[in-house]
């Protein structure tokens, strides 16, 4: 659809749910004989969809997760699981979703209360500023 260079197709792509389903696992890239970087393409299209405010309504929860994840990285330089969960639940109001597994994760030390911070947060701030990530 991108290769058709058709405005209507471009609009359809930017408002599709598919671009939000890619988890950047890189499977396609490692197997593609033409070395087409689909994950990077998906990143680009998601960025464009955000820029042009054409995010598919079905993808709202994925976007909420994406933003909660980036907030965690922005403020700690790492993934802070509890911050990610709280940020996601605040955005989606899915307060009870997956709550049954929280005690098990907590018991296994997968949900540390205190976030681990990178030493030099200035670099993280610089990256976010440079890439204009929101
Ligand atoms: S990186 Fe490729 S294989 Fe993995 S989810 Fe995205 S499109 Fe699919």
PDB file of C-alpha atoms and ligand atoms in Angstrom:
ATOM      1  CA  UNK A   1       0.000   0.000   0.000  1.00  0.00           C
ATOM      2  CA  UNK A   2       2.861   2.371   0.748  1.00  0.00           C
ATOM      3  CA  UNK A   3       4.397   1.663  -2.625  1.00  0.00           C
ATOM      4  CA  UNK A   4       1.245   2.716  -4.448  1.00  0.00           C
ATOM      5  CA  UNK A   5       2.078   6.288  -3.455  1.00  0.00           C
ATOM      6  CA  UNK A   6      -1.623   6.940  -3.106  1.00  0.00           C
ATOM      7  CA  UNK A   7      -2.829   9.453  -0.492  1.00  0.00           C
ATOM      8  CA  UNK A   8      -5.898   7.386   0.386  1.00  0.00           C
ATOM      9  CA  UNK A   9      -3.777   4.270   0.950  1.00  0.00           C
ATOM     10  CA  UNK A  10      -1.361   6.279   3.077  1.00  0.00           C
ATOM     11  CA  UNK A  11      -4.265   7.534   5.187  1.00  0.00           C
ATOM     12  CA  UNK A  12      -5.559   3.966   5.559  1.00  0.00           C
ATOM     13  CA  UNK A  13      -2.153   2.753   6.725  1.00  0.00           C
ATOM     14  CA  UNK A  14      -1.745   5.534   9.272  1.00  0.00           C
ATOM     15  CA  UNK A  15      -5.165   4.856  10.721  1.00  0.00           C
ATOM     16  CA  UNK A  16      -4.797   1.070  10.731  1.00  0.00           C
ATOM     17  CA  UNK A  17      -4.514  -1.075  13.820  1.00  0.00           C
ATOM     18  CA  UNK A  18      -1.818  -3.243  12.209  1.00  0.00           C
ATOM     19  CA  UNK A  19       0.982  -0.735  12.680  1.00  0.00           C
ATOM     20  CA  UNK A  20       0.379  -0.875  16.444  1.00  0.00           C
ATOM     21  CA  UNK A  21       0.506  -4.669  16.633  1.00  0.00           C
ATOM     22  CA  UNK A  22       4.180  -4.968  15.719  1.00  0.00           C
ATOM     23  CA  UNK A  23       6.232  -5.710  18.819  1.00  0.00           C
ATOM     24  CA  UNK A  24       9.575  -5.085  17.088  1.00  0.00           C
ATOM     25  CA  UNK A  25      10.656  -8.693  17.584  1.00  0.00           C
ATOM     26  CA  UNK A  26      12.699  -8.392  14.364  1.00  0.00           C
ATOM     27  CA  UNK A  27      11.714 -11.866  13.160  1.00  0.00           C
ATOM     28  CA  UNK A  28      10.678 -10.532   9.771  1.00  0.00           C
ATOM     29  CA  UNK A  29      13.860  -8.524   9.383  1.00  0.00           C
ATOM     30  CA  UNK A  30      16.154 -11.429  10.177  1.00  0.00           C
ATOM     31  CA  UNK A  31      14.326 -13.646   7.685  1.00  0.00           C
ATOM     32  CA  UNK A  32      13.643 -11.206   4.888  1.00  0.00           C
ATOM     33  CA  UNK A  33      15.832 -11.998   1.853  1.00  0.00           C
ATOM     34  CA  UNK A  34      15.541  -8.351   0.795  1.00  0.00           C
ATOM     35  CA  UNK A  35      16.488  -7.115   4.286  1.00  0.00           C
ATOM     36  CA  UNK A  36      13.465  -4.862   4.471  1.00  0.00           C
ATOM     37  CA  UNK A  37      13.426  -3.303   7.907  1.00  0.00           C
ATOM     38  CA  UNK A  38       9.753  -3.727   8.724  1.00  0.00           C
ATOM     39  CA  UNK A  39      10.102  -2.931  12.451  1.00  0.00           C
ATOM     40  CA  UNK A  40      11.716   0.400  11.645  1.00  0.00           C
ATOM     41  CA  UNK A  41       9.020   1.059   9.088  1.00  0.00           C
ATOM     42  CA  UNK A  42       6.381   0.312  11.731  1.00  0.00           C
ATOM     43  CA  UNK A  43       8.094   2.739  14.121  1.00  0.00           C
ATOM     44  CA  UNK A  44       8.068   5.406  11.448  1.00  0.00           C
ATOM     45  CA  UNK A  45       4.398   4.826  10.648  1.00  0.00           C
ATOM     46  CA  UNK A  46       3.423   4.914  14.323  1.00  0.00           C
ATOM     47  CA  UNK A  47       5.289   8.187  14.705  1.00  0.00           C
ATOM     48  CA  UNK A  48       3.492   9.593  11.680  1.00  0.00           C
ATOM     49  CA  UNK A  49       0.128   8.378  12.980  1.00  0.00           C
ATOM     50  CA  UNK A  50       0.792  10.192  16.252  1.00  0.00           C
ATOM     51  CA  UNK A  51       1.958  13.309  14.439  1.00  0.00           C
ATOM     52  CA  UNK A  52      -1.067  13.355  12.165  1.00  0.00           C
ATOM     53  CA  UNK A  53      -3.420  12.289  14.951  1.00  0.00           C
ATOM     54  CA  UNK A  54      -4.743   9.318  12.993  1.00  0.00           C
ATOM     55  CA  UNK A  55      -4.191   6.652  15.646  1.00  0.00           C
ATOM     56  CA  UNK A  56      -6.701   3.838  15.274  1.00  0.00           C
ATOM     57  CA  UNK A  57      -9.299   3.850  18.070  1.00  0.00           C
ATOM     58  CA  UNK A  58      -8.742   0.101  18.649  1.00  0.00           C
ATOM     59  CA  UNK A  59      -5.081   0.803  19.392  1.00  0.00           C
ATOM     60  CA  UNK A  60      -5.671   3.140  22.324  1.00  0.00           C
ATOM     61  CA  UNK A  61      -4.579   0.600  24.930  1.00  0.00           C
ATOM     62  CA  UNK A  62      -1.417  -0.219  22.994  1.00  0.00           C
ATOM     63  CA  UNK A  63      -0.637   3.479  22.795  1.00  0.00           C
ATOM     64  CA  UNK A  64      -1.299   3.811  26.524  1.00  0.00           C
ATOM     65  CA  UNK A  65       1.178   1.021  27.181  1.00  0.00           C
ATOM     66  CA  UNK A  66       3.683   2.634  24.826  1.00  0.00           C
ATOM     67  CA  UNK A  67       3.392   5.990  26.639  1.00  0.00           C
ATOM     68  CA  UNK A  68       3.567   4.424  30.099  1.00  0.00           C
ATOM     69  CA  UNK A  69       6.684   2.518  29.025  1.00  0.00           C
ATOM     70  CA  UNK A  70       8.346   5.656  27.676  1.00  0.00           C
ATOM     71  CA  UNK A  71       7.457   7.604  30.835  1.00  0.00           C
ATOM     72  CA  UNK A  72       9.216   4.946  32.862  1.00  0.00           C
ATOM     73  CA  UNK A  73      12.334   5.183  30.728  1.00  0.00           C
ATOM     74  CA  UNK A  74      12.168   8.981  30.699  1.00  0.00           C
ATOM     75  CA  UNK A  75      12.090   9.324  34.488  1.00  0.00           C
ATOM     76  CA  UNK A  76      14.287   6.432  35.581  1.00  0.00           C
ATOM     77  CA  UNK A  77      16.326   5.583  32.493  1.00  0.00           C
ATOM     78  CA  UNK A  78      15.035   2.032  32.853  1.00  0.00           C
ATOM     79  CA  UNK A  79      11.823   0.093  32.963  1.00  0.00           C
ATOM     80  CA  UNK A  80      10.204   0.575  36.359  1.00  0.00           C
ATOM     81  CA  UNK A  81       7.530  -2.102  36.344  1.00  0.00           C
ATOM     82  CA  UNK A  82       5.243  -0.626  39.001  1.00  0.00           C
ATOM     83  CA  UNK A  83       5.423   2.785  37.330  1.00  0.00           C
ATOM     84  CA  UNK A  84       4.611   1.170  34.001  1.00  0.00           C
ATOM     85  CA  UNK A  85       1.620  -0.679  35.452  1.00  0.00           C
ATOM     86  CA  UNK A  86       0.335   2.422  37.260  1.00  0.00           C
ATOM     87  CA  UNK A  87       0.787   4.602  34.173  1.00  0.00           C
ATOM     88  CA  UNK A  88      -0.991   2.078  31.983  1.00  0.00           C
ATOM     89  CA  UNK A  89      -3.893   1.592  34.383  1.00  0.00           C
ATOM     90  CA  UNK A  90      -4.353   5.331  34.874  1.00  0.00           C
ATOM     91  CA  UNK A  91      -4.617   5.807  31.130  1.00  0.00           C
ATOM     92  CA  UNK A  92      -6.893   2.869  30.393  1.00  0.00           C
ATOM     93  CA  UNK A  93      -8.913   2.622  33.620  1.00  0.00           C
ATOM     94  CA  UNK A  94      -8.314  -1.150  33.453  1.00  0.00           C
ATOM     95  CA  UNK A  95      -7.573  -1.136  37.153  1.00  0.00           C
ATOM     96  CA  UNK A  96      -8.354  -4.786  37.799  1.00  0.00           C
ATOM     97  CA  UNK A  97      -6.738  -6.205  34.662  1.00  0.00           C
ATOM     98  CA  UNK A  98      -4.071  -8.817  35.540  1.00  0.00           C
ATOM     99  CA  UNK A  99      -4.303  -8.014  39.248  1.00  0.00           C
ATOM    100  CA  UNK A 100      -4.406 -11.746  40.036  1.00  0.00           C
ATOM    101  CA  UNK A 101      -0.799 -12.214  38.897  1.00  0.00           C
ATOM    102  CA  UNK A 102       0.564  -9.201  40.800  1.00  0.00           C
ATOM    103  CA  UNK A 103       1.092 -11.047  44.135  1.00  0.00           C
ATOM    104  CA  UNK A 104       3.010 -13.859  42.392  1.00  0.00           C
ATOM    105  CA  UNK A 105       5.210 -11.387  40.533  1.00  0.00           C
ATOM    106  CA  UNK A 106       5.763  -9.422  43.708  1.00  0.00           C
ATOM    107  CA  UNK A 107       6.736 -12.599  45.606  1.00  0.00           C
ATOM    108  CA  UNK A 108       9.248 -13.470  42.881  1.00  0.00           C
ATOM    109  CA  UNK A 109      10.833 -10.032  43.090  1.00  0.00           C
ATOM    110  CA  UNK A 110       9.605  -8.975  39.650  1.00  0.00           C
ATOM    111  CA  UNK A 111       7.951  -5.821  40.984  1.00  0.00           C
ATOM    112  CA  UNK A 112      10.518  -3.838  42.939  1.00  0.00           C
ATOM    113  CA  UNK A 113       8.982  -1.040  45.019  1.00  0.00           C
ATOM    114  CA  UNK A 114      11.897   1.349  44.572  1.00  0.00           C
ATOM    115  CA  UNK A 115      12.845   2.125  40.980  1.00  0.00           C
ATOM    116  CA  UNK A 116      16.373   1.540  39.830  1.00  0.00           C
ATOM    117  CA  UNK A 117      17.748   4.727  38.286  1.00  0.00           C
ATOM    118  CA  UNK A 118      20.507   5.217  35.756  1.00  0.00           C
ATOM    119  CA  UNK A 119      23.402   7.266  37.098  1.00  0.00           C
ATOM    120  CA  UNK A 120      23.418   9.955  34.455  1.00  0.00           C
ATOM    121  CA  UNK A 121      19.850  10.974  33.729  1.00  0.00           C
ATOM    122  CA  UNK A 122      21.025  13.957  31.700  1.00  0.00           C
ATOM    123  CA  UNK A 123      21.757  11.653  28.756  1.00  0.00           C
ATOM    124  CA  UNK A 124      18.271  10.191  28.932  1.00  0.00           C
ATOM    125  CA  UNK A 125      16.819  13.700  28.991  1.00  0.00           C
ATOM    126  CA  UNK A 126      18.975  14.622  26.005  1.00  0.00           C
ATOM    127  CA  UNK A 127      17.825  11.576  24.008  1.00  0.00           C
ATOM    128  CA  UNK A 128      14.175  12.348  24.683  1.00  0.00           C
ATOM    129  CA  UNK A 129      14.692  15.977  23.753  1.00  0.00           C
ATOM    130  CA  UNK A 130      16.602  15.094  20.595  1.00  0.00           C
ATOM    131  CA  UNK A 131      14.087  12.520  19.405  1.00  0.00           C
ATOM    132  CA  UNK A 132      11.122  14.599  20.491  1.00  0.00           C
ATOM    133  CA  UNK A 133       9.479  11.530  22.009  1.00  0.00           C
ATOM    134  CA  UNK A 134       6.226  12.021  23.836  1.00  0.00           C
TER     135      UNK A 134
HETATM  136  S1  LIG B   1       9.070  -7.055  13.920  1.00  0.00           S
HETATM  137 FE1  LIG B   1       8.204  -8.052  12.107  1.00  0.00          FE
HETATM  138  S2  LIG B   1       7.684 -10.148  12.738  1.00  0.00           S
HETATM  139 FE2  LIG B   1       7.993  -8.914  14.603  1.00  0.00          FE
HETATM  140  S3  LIG B   1       5.947  -8.200  15.133  1.00  0.00           S
HETATM  141 FE3  LIG B   1       6.883  -6.582  13.890  1.00  0.00          FE
HETATM  142  S4  LIG B   1       6.240  -7.017  11.788  1.00  0.00           S
HETATM  143 FE4  LIG B   1       5.839  -8.874  12.994  1.00  0.00          FE
END
